[in-house]
mmCIF file of C-alpha atoms in Angstrom:
data_model
loop_
_atom_site.group_PDB
_atom_site.id
_atom_site.type_symbol
_atom_site.label_atom_id
_atom_site.label_comp_id
_atom_site.label_asym_id
_atom_site.label_seq_id
_atom_site.Cartn_x
_atom_site.Cartn_y
_atom_site.Cartn_z
ATOM 1 C CA UNK A 1 61.982 75.401 71.208
ATOM 2 C CA UNK A 2 58.271 76.170 71.976
ATOM 3 C CA UNK A 3 59.291 79.364 74.619
ATOM 4 C CA UNK A 4 61.934 80.662 71.463
ATOM 5 C CA UNK A 5 58.715 80.727 69.253
ATOM 6 C CA UNK A 6 56.698 82.107 71.354
ATOM 7 C CA UNK A 7 58.838 84.602 72.727
ATOM 8 C CA UNK A 8 59.411 85.014 68.161
ATOM 9 C CA UNK A 9 55.369 85.830 68.403
ATOM 10 C CA UNK A 10 55.564 88.324 71.619
ATOM 11 C CA UNK A 11 58.019 90.845 69.871
ATOM 12 C CA UNK A 12 60.801 90.180 72.266
ATOM 13 C CA UNK A 13 63.274 88.680 69.340
ATOM 14 C CA UNK A 14 65.475 91.282 68.013
ATOM 15 C CA UNK A 15 65.058 92.044 64.748
ATOM 16 C CA UNK A 16 67.291 94.094 63.749
ATOM 17 C CA UNK A 17 70.252 93.467 61.385
ATOM 18 C CA UNK A 18 73.212 94.985 63.604
ATOM 19 C CA UNK A 19 72.392 92.646 66.677
ATOM 20 C CA UNK A 20 75.682 90.459 67.326
ATOM 21 C CA UNK A 21 73.695 87.557 67.049
ATOM 22 C CA UNK A 22 71.494 88.677 63.826
ATOM 23 C CA UNK A 23 74.095 89.842 61.951
ATOM 24 C CA UNK A 24 76.148 86.038 63.206
ATOM 25 C CA UNK A 25 73.077 84.797 61.687
ATOM 26 C CA UNK A 26 73.250 86.879 58.727
ATOM 27 C CA UNK A 27 76.600 86.771 57.434
ATOM 28 C CA UNK A 28 76.175 82.791 56.854
ATOM 29 C CA UNK A 29 72.370 82.764 55.393
ATOM 30 C CA UNK A 30 72.885 85.097 52.600
ATOM 31 C CA UNK A 31 74.709 83.656 50.424
ATOM 32 C CA UNK A 32 77.164 80.991 51.997
ATOM 33 C CA UNK A 33 74.883 78.090 52.066
ATOM 34 C CA UNK A 34 75.959 76.543 48.930
ATOM 35 C CA UNK A 35 73.748 74.330 46.688
ATOM 36 C CA UNK A 36 70.941 72.062 47.986
ATOM 37 C CA UNK A 37 71.306 71.292 51.687
ATOM 38 C CA UNK A 38 68.262 68.455 54.045
ATOM 39 C CA UNK A 39 68.476 70.700 56.675
ATOM 40 C CA UNK A 40 69.790 73.920 56.069
ATOM 41 C CA UNK A 41 68.859 75.707 59.247
ATOM 42 C CA UNK A 42 71.400 72.532 61.295
ATOM 43 C CA UNK A 43 74.374 74.410 58.432
ATOM 44 C CA UNK A 44 73.658 77.624 59.431
ATOM 45 C CA UNK A 45 73.651 77.106 63.292
ATOM 46 C CA UNK A 46 77.061 75.065 62.626
ATOM 47 C CA UNK A 47 78.594 77.604 59.432
ATOM 48 C CA UNK A 48 77.343 80.566 62.458
ATOM 49 C CA UNK A 49 77.912 78.852 65.711
ATOM 50 C CA UNK A 50 74.993 79.905 66.862
ATOM 51 C CA UNK A 51 72.399 77.545 68.547
ATOM 52 C CA UNK A 52 69.814 75.942 66.014
ATOM 53 C CA UNK A 53 66.943 76.659 68.123
ATOM 54 C CA UNK A 54 68.247 80.446 68.596
ATOM 55 C CA UNK A 55 68.623 80.605 64.547
ATOM 56 C CA UNK A 56 64.854 79.275 63.828
ATOM 57 C CA UNK A 57 64.025 81.473 66.258
ATOM 58 C CA UNK A 58 66.054 85.229 64.528
ATOM 59 C CA UNK A 59 65.503 83.614 61.272
ATOM 60 C CA UNK A 60 61.411 83.657 62.377
ATOM 61 C CA UNK A 61 61.429 86.805 63.421
ATOM 62 C CA UNK A 62 63.069 88.998 61.002
ATOM 63 C CA UNK A 63 61.141 87.454 58.119
ATOM 64 C CA UNK A 64 57.709 88.666 60.770
ATOM 65 C CA UNK A 65 59.365 91.926 61.247
ATOM 66 C CA UNK A 66 60.145 91.986 56.776
ATOM 67 C CA UNK A 67 63.977 92.912 58.032
ATOM 68 C CA UNK A 68 64.027 89.572 55.777
ATOM 69 C CA UNK A 69 62.638 89.733 52.535
ATOM 70 C CA UNK A 70 61.929 86.131 51.968
ATOM 71 C CA UNK A 71 64.112 82.648 53.267
ATOM 72 C CA UNK A 72 63.791 79.678 49.715
ATOM 73 C CA UNK A 73 66.146 77.653 48.283
ATOM 74 C CA UNK A 74 67.718 79.733 44.547
ATOM 75 C CA UNK A 75 67.919 77.970 41.696
ATOM 76 C CA UNK A 76 70.420 78.715 39.028
ATOM 77 C CA UNK A 77 67.584 80.165 36.291
ATOM 78 C CA UNK A 78 69.966 81.083 34.079
ATOM 79 C CA UNK A 79 70.098 76.901 33.169
ATOM 80 C CA UNK A 80 67.097 76.370 33.685
ATOM 81 C CA UNK A 81 65.210 79.466 31.435
ATOM 82 C CA UNK A 82 66.160 81.501 29.453
ATOM 83 C CA UNK A 83 66.861 85.225 30.493
ATOM 84 C CA UNK A 84 68.323 88.397 30.362
ATOM 85 C CA UNK A 85 68.216 91.882 31.895
ATOM 86 C CA UNK A 86 65.862 94.873 30.152
ATOM 87 C CA UNK A 87 67.079 98.175 29.587
ATOM 88 C CA UNK A 88 63.145 100.041 29.093
ATOM 89 C CA UNK A 89 63.006 103.854 27.386
ATOM 90 C CA UNK A 90 60.263 104.689 28.889
ATOM 91 C CA UNK A 91 58.827 108.059 28.850
ATOM 92 C CA UNK A 92 58.589 110.178 32.442
ATOM 93 C CA UNK A 93 54.903 110.077 32.374
ATOM 94 C CA UNK A 94 54.899 106.543 31.664
ATOM 95 C CA UNK A 95 57.671 105.608 34.012
ATOM 96 C CA UNK A 96 55.506 105.056 37.460
ATOM 97 C CA UNK A 97 52.642 103.106 36.116
ATOM 98 C CA UNK A 98 55.922 100.391 34.651
ATOM 99 C CA UNK A 99 56.864 99.940 36.873
ATOM 100 C CA UNK A 100 54.524 99.019 38.153
ATOM 101 C CA UNK A 101 52.990 96.550 35.603
ATOM 102 C CA UNK A 102 56.039 95.096 35.835
ATOM 103 C CA UNK A 103 56.330 94.208 39.397
ATOM 104 C CA UNK A 104 52.221 93.803 40.246
ATOM 105 C CA UNK A 105 51.193 91.392 37.613
ATOM 106 C CA UNK A 106 53.477 89.875 35.236
ATOM 107 C CA UNK A 107 55.533 87.093 37.112
ATOM 108 C CA UNK A 108 58.234 86.404 35.104
ATOM 109 C CA UNK A 109 59.964 90.274 35.844
ATOM 110 C CA UNK A 110 62.146 90.448 39.285
ATOM 111 C CA UNK A 111 64.100 92.695 39.671
ATOM 112 C CA UNK A 112 62.551 96.400 39.195
ATOM 113 C CA UNK A 113 64.671 99.428 39.225
ATOM 114 C CA UNK A 114 64.571 102.929 38.294
ATOM 115 C CA UNK A 115 67.850 103.753 37.312
ATOM 116 C CA UNK A 116 69.928 107.606 36.450
ATOM 117 C CA UNK A 117 72.986 108.945 35.733
ATOM 118 C CA UNK A 118 74.931 111.498 36.487
ATOM 119 C CA UNK A 119 75.519 112.541 33.067
ATOM 120 C CA UNK A 120 74.012 111.907 30.353
ATOM 121 C CA UNK A 121 74.613 109.560 27.847
ATOM 122 C CA UNK A 122 73.704 107.750 24.821
ATOM 123 C CA UNK A 123 71.807 105.114 27.676
ATOM 124 C CA UNK A 124 69.791 107.859 30.132
ATOM 125 C CA UNK A 125 66.399 107.652 28.598
ATOM 126 C CA UNK A 126 66.998 104.007 29.214
ATOM 127 C CA UNK A 127 65.117 104.864 32.959
ATOM 128 C CA UNK A 128 63.441 101.532 34.202
ATOM 129 C CA UNK A 129 66.038 98.180 34.042
ATOM 130 C CA UNK A 130 63.891 94.390 35.167
ATOM 131 C CA UNK A 131 65.618 90.531 35.258
ATOM 132 C CA UNK A 132 62.967 89.046 32.422
ATOM 133 C CA UNK A 133 62.796 85.024 33.104
ATOM 134 C CA UNK A 134 61.175 82.949 30.371
ATOM 135 C CA UNK A 135 60.680 79.438 30.612
ATOM 136 C CA UNK A 136 62.017 76.466 28.471
ATOM 137 C CA UNK A 137 60.119 76.529 25.521
ATOM 138 C CA UNK A 138 58.889 79.548 25.084
ATOM 139 C CA UNK A 139 60.093 83.829 22.660
ATOM 140 C CA UNK A 140 62.242 85.521 25.913
ATOM 141 C CA UNK A 141 61.408 88.589 22.826
ATOM 142 C CA UNK A 142 57.242 87.601 22.335
ATOM 143 C CA UNK A 143 57.219 87.832 25.761
ATOM 144 C CA UNK A 144 59.282 91.317 25.803
ATOM 145 C CA UNK A 145 57.605 92.477 23.113
ATOM 146 C CA UNK A 146 53.818 92.248 24.888
ATOM 147 C CA UNK A 147 55.516 93.468 27.787
ATOM 148 C CA UNK A 148 56.770 97.181 25.276
ATOM 149 C CA UNK A 149 53.736 97.048 24.055
ATOM 150 C CA UNK A 150 51.206 96.446 27.607
ATOM 151 C CA UNK A 151 53.208 99.695 29.419
ATOM 152 C CA UNK A 152 53.734 101.260 26.294
ATOM 153 C CA UNK A 153 57.076 101.514 26.170
ATOM 154 C CA UNK A 154 59.121 103.301 23.275
ATOM 155 C CA UNK A 155 62.014 100.820 23.026
ATOM 156 C CA UNK A 156 63.825 98.120 24.890
ATOM 157 C CA UNK A 157 67.492 96.393 24.640
ATOM 158 C CA UNK A 158 67.474 93.226 25.784
ATOM 159 C CA UNK A 159 70.885 92.250 27.645
ATOM 160 C CA UNK A 160 71.217 88.073 28.319
ATOM 161 C CA UNK A 161 74.224 86.883 29.787
ATOM 162 C CA UNK A 162 76.578 85.740 27.981
ATOM 163 C CA UNK A 163 78.190 84.097 31.391
ATOM 164 C CA UNK A 164 79.023 84.831 35.219
ATOM 165 C CA UNK A 165 81.518 86.291 36.810
ATOM 166 C CA UNK A 166 80.036 86.094 40.970
ATOM 167 C CA UNK A 167 76.410 86.143 41.838
ATOM 168 C CA UNK A 168 75.974 86.047 45.715
ATOM 169 C CA UNK A 169 74.271 89.048 48.460
ATOM 170 C CA UNK A 170 75.675 88.842 51.078
ATOM 171 C CA UNK A 171 74.928 93.155 52.739
ATOM 172 C CA UNK A 172 75.798 92.307 56.034
ATOM 173 C CA UNK A 173 78.762 90.113 55.540
ATOM 174 C CA UNK A 174 80.685 93.492 53.591
ATOM 175 C CA UNK A 175 80.095 95.848 56.453
ATOM 176 C CA UNK A 176 82.830 98.254 56.556
ATOM 177 C CA UNK A 177 84.853 96.215 53.171
ATOM 178 C CA UNK A 178 87.684 98.169 52.385
ATOM 179 C CA UNK A 179 87.640 99.651 48.440
ATOM 180 C CA UNK A 180 89.388 96.733 46.647
ATOM 181 C CA UNK A 181 89.529 94.223 48.423
ATOM 182 C CA UNK A 182 89.505 91.028 46.566
ATOM 183 C CA UNK A 183 89.880 86.971 45.981
ATOM 184 C CA UNK A 184 93.356 86.147 45.649
ATOM 185 C CA UNK A 185 91.434 83.802 42.839
ATOM 186 C CA UNK A 186 90.154 85.634 39.562
ATOM 187 C CA UNK A 187 85.934 84.757 39.727
ATOM 188 C CA UNK A 188 84.837 81.336 38.872
ATOM 189 C CA UNK A 189 83.136 81.409 34.733
ATOM 190 C CA UNK A 190 79.456 80.105 34.995
ATOM 191 C CA UNK A 191 78.171 78.899 32.204
ATOM 192 C CA UNK A 192 74.285 80.172 30.836
ATOM 193 C CA UNK A 193 73.636 76.611 28.983
ATOM 194 C CA UNK A 194 70.006 75.801 29.285
ATOM 195 C CA UNK A 195 69.343 72.140 31.120
ATOM 196 C CA UNK A 196 66.460 70.176 30.311
ATOM 197 C CA UNK A 197 63.932 68.383 33.142
ATOM 198 C CA UNK A 198 62.239 65.848 33.702
ATOM 199 C CA UNK A 199 58.862 65.918 34.668
ATOM 200 C CA UNK A 200 59.837 64.093 38.432
ATOM 201 C CA UNK A 201 62.103 67.128 38.284
ATOM 202 C CA UNK A 202 60.594 69.862 37.094
ATOM 203 C CA UNK A 203 57.110 68.516 39.818
ATOM 204 C CA UNK A 204 60.114 68.799 42.631
ATOM 205 C CA UNK A 205 61.695 72.336 41.564
ATOM 206 C CA UNK A 206 58.158 74.024 42.768
ATOM 207 C CA UNK A 207 58.410 73.218 46.082
ATOM 208 C CA UNK A 208 61.289 73.379 45.947
ATOM 209 C CA UNK A 209 62.251 76.532 44.474
ATOM 210 C CA UNK A 210 59.457 78.474 46.677
ATOM 211 C CA UNK A 211 60.050 80.415 49.711
ATOM 212 C CA UNK A 212 59.182 80.011 52.905
ATOM 213 C CA UNK A 213 56.141 81.730 55.150
ATOM 214 C CA UNK A 214 56.780 82.191 58.864
ATOM 215 C CA UNK A 215 55.684 78.615 60.172
ATOM 216 C CA UNK A 216 57.576 77.138 58.362
ATOM 217 C CA UNK A 217 60.950 78.226 59.006
ATOM 218 C CA UNK A 218 61.569 74.651 61.440
ATOM 219 C CA UNK A 219 64.660 72.165 61.908
ATOM 220 C CA UNK A 220 63.226 69.847 59.061
ATOM 221 C CA UNK A 221 61.409 71.878 56.481
ATOM 222 C CA UNK A 222 61.349 69.691 53.388
ATOM 223 C CA UNK A 223 59.108 66.766 54.960
ATOM 224 C CA UNK A 224 56.049 69.426 53.847
ATOM 225 C CA UNK A 225 57.908 70.003 50.764
ATOM 226 C CA UNK A 226 57.775 66.967 49.281
ATOM 227 C CA UNK A 227 54.358 66.504 50.271
ATOM 228 C CA UNK A 228 53.177 68.842 48.220
ATOM 229 C CA UNK A 229 54.522 68.045 45.342
ATOM 230 C CA UNK A 230 52.891 64.691 45.791
ATOM 231 C CA UNK A 231 56.271 62.619 46.746
ATOM 232 C CA UNK A 232 58.436 60.418 49.352
ATOM 233 C CA UNK A 233 60.728 62.896 51.341
ATOM 234 C CA UNK A 234 62.969 60.457 50.581
ATOM 235 C CA UNK A 235 62.749 61.139 46.360
ATOM 236 C CA UNK A 236 62.394 64.512 46.697
ATOM 237 C CA UNK A 237 66.082 64.875 48.691
ATOM 238 C CA UNK A 238 66.795 62.560 46.136
ATOM 239 C CA UNK A 239 65.882 65.082 43.508
ATOM 240 C CA UNK A 240 66.158 67.654 44.594
ATOM 241 C CA UNK A 241 70.040 66.851 45.802
ATOM 242 C CA UNK A 242 69.884 65.009 41.597
ATOM 243 C CA UNK A 243 69.733 68.371 40.409
ATOM 244 C CA UNK A 244 72.511 70.170 42.728
ATOM 245 C CA UNK A 245 75.148 67.292 41.060
ATOM 246 C CA UNK A 246 73.828 69.312 37.818
ATOM 247 C CA UNK A 247 74.307 72.889 38.920
ATOM 248 C CA UNK A 248 71.273 74.355 38.908
ATOM 249 C CA UNK A 249 70.599 74.957 42.199
ATOM 250 C CA UNK A 250 72.042 78.182 44.326
ATOM 251 C CA UNK A 251 71.743 78.883 47.419
ATOM 252 C CA UNK A 252 69.728 78.133 49.758
ATOM 253 C CA UNK A 253 69.319 81.693 51.379
ATOM 254 C CA UNK A 254 68.207 84.283 53.744
ATOM 255 C CA UNK A 255 67.578 87.249 51.651
ATOM 256 C CA UNK A 256 67.260 91.391 53.599
ATOM 257 C CA UNK A 257 65.329 94.244 52.579
ATOM 258 C CA UNK A 258 67.952 97.098 51.949
ATOM 259 C CA UNK A 259 65.914 98.914 49.964
ATOM 260 C CA UNK A 260 63.687 100.431 52.293
ATOM 261 C CA UNK A 261 64.578 100.832 55.814
ATOM 262 C CA UNK A 262 63.077 98.541 59.122
ATOM 263 C CA UNK A 263 60.190 99.732 61.320
ATOM 264 C CA UNK A 264 63.160 101.081 63.142
ATOM 265 C CA UNK A 265 64.516 103.311 60.783
ATOM 266 C CA UNK A 266 68.264 101.001 60.307
ATOM 267 C CA UNK A 267 68.901 100.508 56.109
ATOM 268 C CA UNK A 268 71.064 97.179 55.027
ATOM 269 C CA UNK A 269 72.744 99.528 52.365
ATOM 270 C CA UNK A 270 71.361 102.370 50.684
ATOM 271 C CA UNK A 271 72.393 102.714 47.323
ATOM 272 C CA UNK A 272 72.658 100.381 44.711
ATOM 273 C CA UNK A 273 74.619 100.367 41.145
ATOM 274 C CA UNK A 274 75.247 98.693 38.335
ATOM 275 C CA UNK A 275 78.865 99.376 36.621
ATOM 276 C CA UNK A 276 79.249 99.308 32.670
ATOM 277 C CA UNK A 277 82.719 98.395 31.638
ATOM 278 C CA UNK A 278 83.285 99.100 27.366
ATOM 279 C CA UNK A 279 86.519 97.149 27.912
ATOM 280 C CA UNK A 280 88.961 95.040 24.377
ATOM 281 C CA UNK A 281 86.130 92.336 22.565
ATOM 282 C CA UNK A 282 88.194 89.400 23.332
ATOM 283 C CA UNK A 283 89.370 89.966 26.767
ATOM 284 C CA UNK A 284 85.294 90.147 28.221
ATOM 285 C CA UNK A 285 85.937 87.099 29.931
ATOM 286 C CA UNK A 286 89.417 87.945 31.433
ATOM 287 C CA UNK A 287 87.781 91.864 33.427
ATOM 288 C CA UNK A 288 85.347 89.516 34.227
ATOM 289 C CA UNK A 289 87.088 87.268 35.997
ATOM 290 C CA UNK A 290 88.829 89.970 37.269
ATOM 291 C CA UNK A 291 85.422 92.344 38.734
ATOM 292 C CA UNK A 292 85.172 88.661 39.666
ATOM 293 C CA UNK A 293 87.385 88.528 42.679
ATOM 294 C CA UNK A 294 86.520 91.945 43.983
ATOM 295 C CA UNK A 295 84.237 90.778 47.111
ATOM 296 C CA UNK A 296 81.728 94.354 46.926
ATOM 297 C CA UNK A 297 80.555 92.982 43.669
ATOM 298 C CA UNK A 298 77.395 91.068 44.477
ATOM 299 C CA UNK A 299 76.649 90.317 40.514
ATOM 300 C CA UNK A 300 78.975 90.897 37.193
ATOM 301 C CA UNK A 301 77.766 89.179 34.634
ATOM 302 C CA UNK A 302 79.738 89.330 29.968
ATOM 303 C CA UNK A 303 76.249 91.278 29.009
ATOM 304 C CA UNK A 304 76.667 93.146 25.591
ATOM 305 C CA UNK A 305 75.880 96.514 26.552
ATOM 306 C CA UNK A 306 75.710 97.187 22.019
ATOM 307 C CA UNK A 307 75.638 100.860 21.211
ATOM 308 C CA UNK A 308 72.491 102.315 23.437
ATOM 309 C CA UNK A 309 74.919 101.995 25.958
ATOM 310 C CA UNK A 310 78.698 102.952 24.037
ATOM 311 C CA UNK A 311 79.188 99.151 23.148
ATOM 312 C CA UNK A 312 79.708 97.706 26.985
ATOM 313 C CA UNK A 313 80.805 94.438 27.406
ATOM 314 C CA UNK A 314 81.095 94.088 32.006
ATOM 315 C CA UNK A 315 78.195 94.905 34.256
ATOM 316 C CA UNK A 316 77.673 94.247 37.922
ATOM 317 C CA UNK A 317 76.390 95.187 41.184
ATOM 318 C CA UNK A 318 77.422 96.278 43.824
ATOM 319 C CA UNK A 319 76.177 98.271 46.730
ATOM 320 C CA UNK A 320 77.010 100.554 49.277
ATOM 321 C CA UNK A 321 75.089 103.765 52.689
ATOM 322 C CA UNK A 322 77.725 105.872 51.204
ATOM 323 C CA UNK A 323 78.391 106.635 47.315
ATOM 324 C CA UNK A 324 81.511 108.198 47.927
ATOM 325 C CA UNK A 325 81.928 104.459 48.647
ATOM 326 C CA UNK A 326 80.625 102.031 45.594
ATOM 327 C CA UNK A 327 82.692 105.292 43.329
ATOM 328 C CA UNK A 328 86.041 104.610 46.177
ATOM 329 C CA UNK A 329 85.477 100.586 44.993
ATOM 330 C CA UNK A 330 84.546 101.342 41.315
ATOM 331 C CA UNK A 331 87.733 103.143 41.267
ATOM 332 C CA UNK A 332 89.862 100.960 42.977
ATOM 333 C CA UNK A 333 88.158 97.924 40.246
ATOM 334 C CA UNK A 334 89.131 100.081 37.524
ATOM 335 C CA UNK A 335 92.759 100.359 38.843
ATOM 336 C CA UNK A 336 92.623 97.141 38.791
ATOM 337 C CA UNK A 337 91.464 96.274 35.254
ATOM 338 C CA UNK A 338 94.962 98.442 34.003
ATOM 339 C CA UNK A 339 96.896 96.728 36.582
ATOM 340 C CA UNK A 340 95.701 93.152 34.703
ATOM 341 C CA UNK A 341 96.500 94.947 31.579
ATOM 342 C CA UNK A 342 92.668 95.565 30.496
ATOM 343 C CA UNK A 343 91.899 99.187 29.462
ATOM 344 C CA UNK A 344 88.690 101.226 30.066
ATOM 345 C CA UNK A 345 86.988 102.592 26.512
ATOM 346 C CA UNK A 346 84.213 103.682 28.449
ATOM 347 C CA UNK A 347 82.389 102.927 31.885
ATOM 348 C CA UNK A 348 79.257 104.837 33.394
ATOM 349 C CA UNK A 349 77.023 103.874 36.848
ATOM 350 C CA UNK A 350 74.215 103.818 36.735
ATOM 351 C CA UNK A 351 71.866 104.534 40.197
ATOM 352 C CA UNK A 352 69.372 102.228 41.716
ATOM 353 C CA UNK A 353 66.235 104.704 42.900
ATOM 354 C CA UNK A 354 63.033 102.203 42.728
ATOM 355 C CA UNK A 355 63.518 99.505 43.654
ATOM 356 C CA UNK A 356 61.168 96.015 43.851
ATOM 357 C CA UNK A 357 62.269 93.101 43.846
ATOM 358 C CA UNK A 358 60.401 89.398 42.961
ATOM 359 C CA UNK A 359 61.688 86.452 41.650
ATOM 360 C CA UNK A 360 61.001 85.343 37.982
ATOM 361 C CA UNK A 361 58.874 82.421 37.847
ATOM 362 C CA UNK A 362 60.393 79.795 35.477
ATOM 363 C CA UNK A 363 57.606 76.692 35.928
ATOM 364 C CA UNK A 364 56.771 76.716 31.630
ATOM 365 C CA UNK A 365 53.596 75.146 33.655
ATOM 366 C CA UNK A 366 52.899 78.568 35.008
ATOM 367 C CA UNK A 367 53.481 80.626 31.445
ATOM 368 C CA UNK A 368 51.066 78.433 29.901
ATOM 369 C CA UNK A 369 47.897 79.138 32.694
ATOM 370 C CA UNK A 370 49.845 82.851 32.485
ATOM 371 C CA UNK A 371 48.999 83.241 28.820
ATOM 372 C CA UNK A 372 45.410 81.711 29.487
ATOM 373 C CA UNK A 373 44.350 85.274 31.950
ATOM 374 C CA UNK A 374 45.890 86.963 29.377
ATOM 375 C CA UNK A 375 43.906 85.294 26.051
ATOM 376 C CA UNK A 376 46.876 84.676 24.500
ATOM 377 C CA UNK A 377 47.480 80.972 22.686
ATOM 378 C CA UNK A 378 50.949 79.980 24.495
ATOM 379 C CA UNK A 379 51.810 78.491 21.030
ATOM 380 C CA UNK A 380 51.482 82.389 19.408
ATOM 381 C CA UNK A 381 54.341 82.660 22.464
ATOM 382 C CA UNK A 382 56.946 79.793 21.374
ATOM 383 C CA UNK A 383 60.091 80.513 20.420
ATOM 384 C CA UNK A 384 61.563 79.360 17.331
#
């Protein structure tokens, strides 16, 4: 394996997503390693049919080159921290500064995207969209209000998820997908109920979810994380498996840089579309599960948009390299909903522009530290 790593360090290892070996690895490693795995790279090797040394070599090289943005064990943060999609009404002259603040200065804001619509609507003035999570015990509303004051936003809309229907970003796997391609079964419903953790579970969760540096990509990556958590490896693995059984562990994933082009100019995707649908009250779960069937959807949720967004109640995200193809996918979903007996009262597309993505911090200890740095009494940010 030393020769492989030397080649990676020398820059002779292919790093483009179009390389056949890389494509085989990424088709698995983006979103097919579900739950906690004691040896995640062994599992990627098994499912992709690529030998373990090559998997480690290629993931290291792609991460070093920035083709892979991060490698980490994800958590189902909707069950660990109150969260919402947030739409911000920020004036044009403050938009860039607000974007920079959310991305660079707020550890609890994750996806930060400037969006636009093809036609003016009541929601078009909400140009800045973020995901926001605050650790358990603290107030999402109070944190959003703090951010509003910091960036000078005129208004904001919290859009918490009432249910999730799909969550998995597999850009390589979705290449060449035909509009309307969908599963035989409706999307599975994931609840958003909070799960309380013990002190030991929080102690393990921090190192468990932290992203991996290039030199940490190895056949057995958890031993150093156990040492970081201050527990024996067997205890670390036992707690991680317990978290998995409690339904708070997501997937082990290699996240691609899908917004910016690679050094060779290759783009994984070009268009990021947030779809909105208004369906009759009481049909949200039905509609969400039908939307969740469609393989192109990377996210699908029940969120209440309110009058600011035409009372939409089902939302989802899809990506593509051609705008017309993304719209064709949406048209196929619209038709499918009608055929399923779910009428659409209103629909819209918010296109993504400038975009940055980072995981939202969910550790209560980090929130308390942030409060002290900002000169805030943590007790003032507590939830009701």
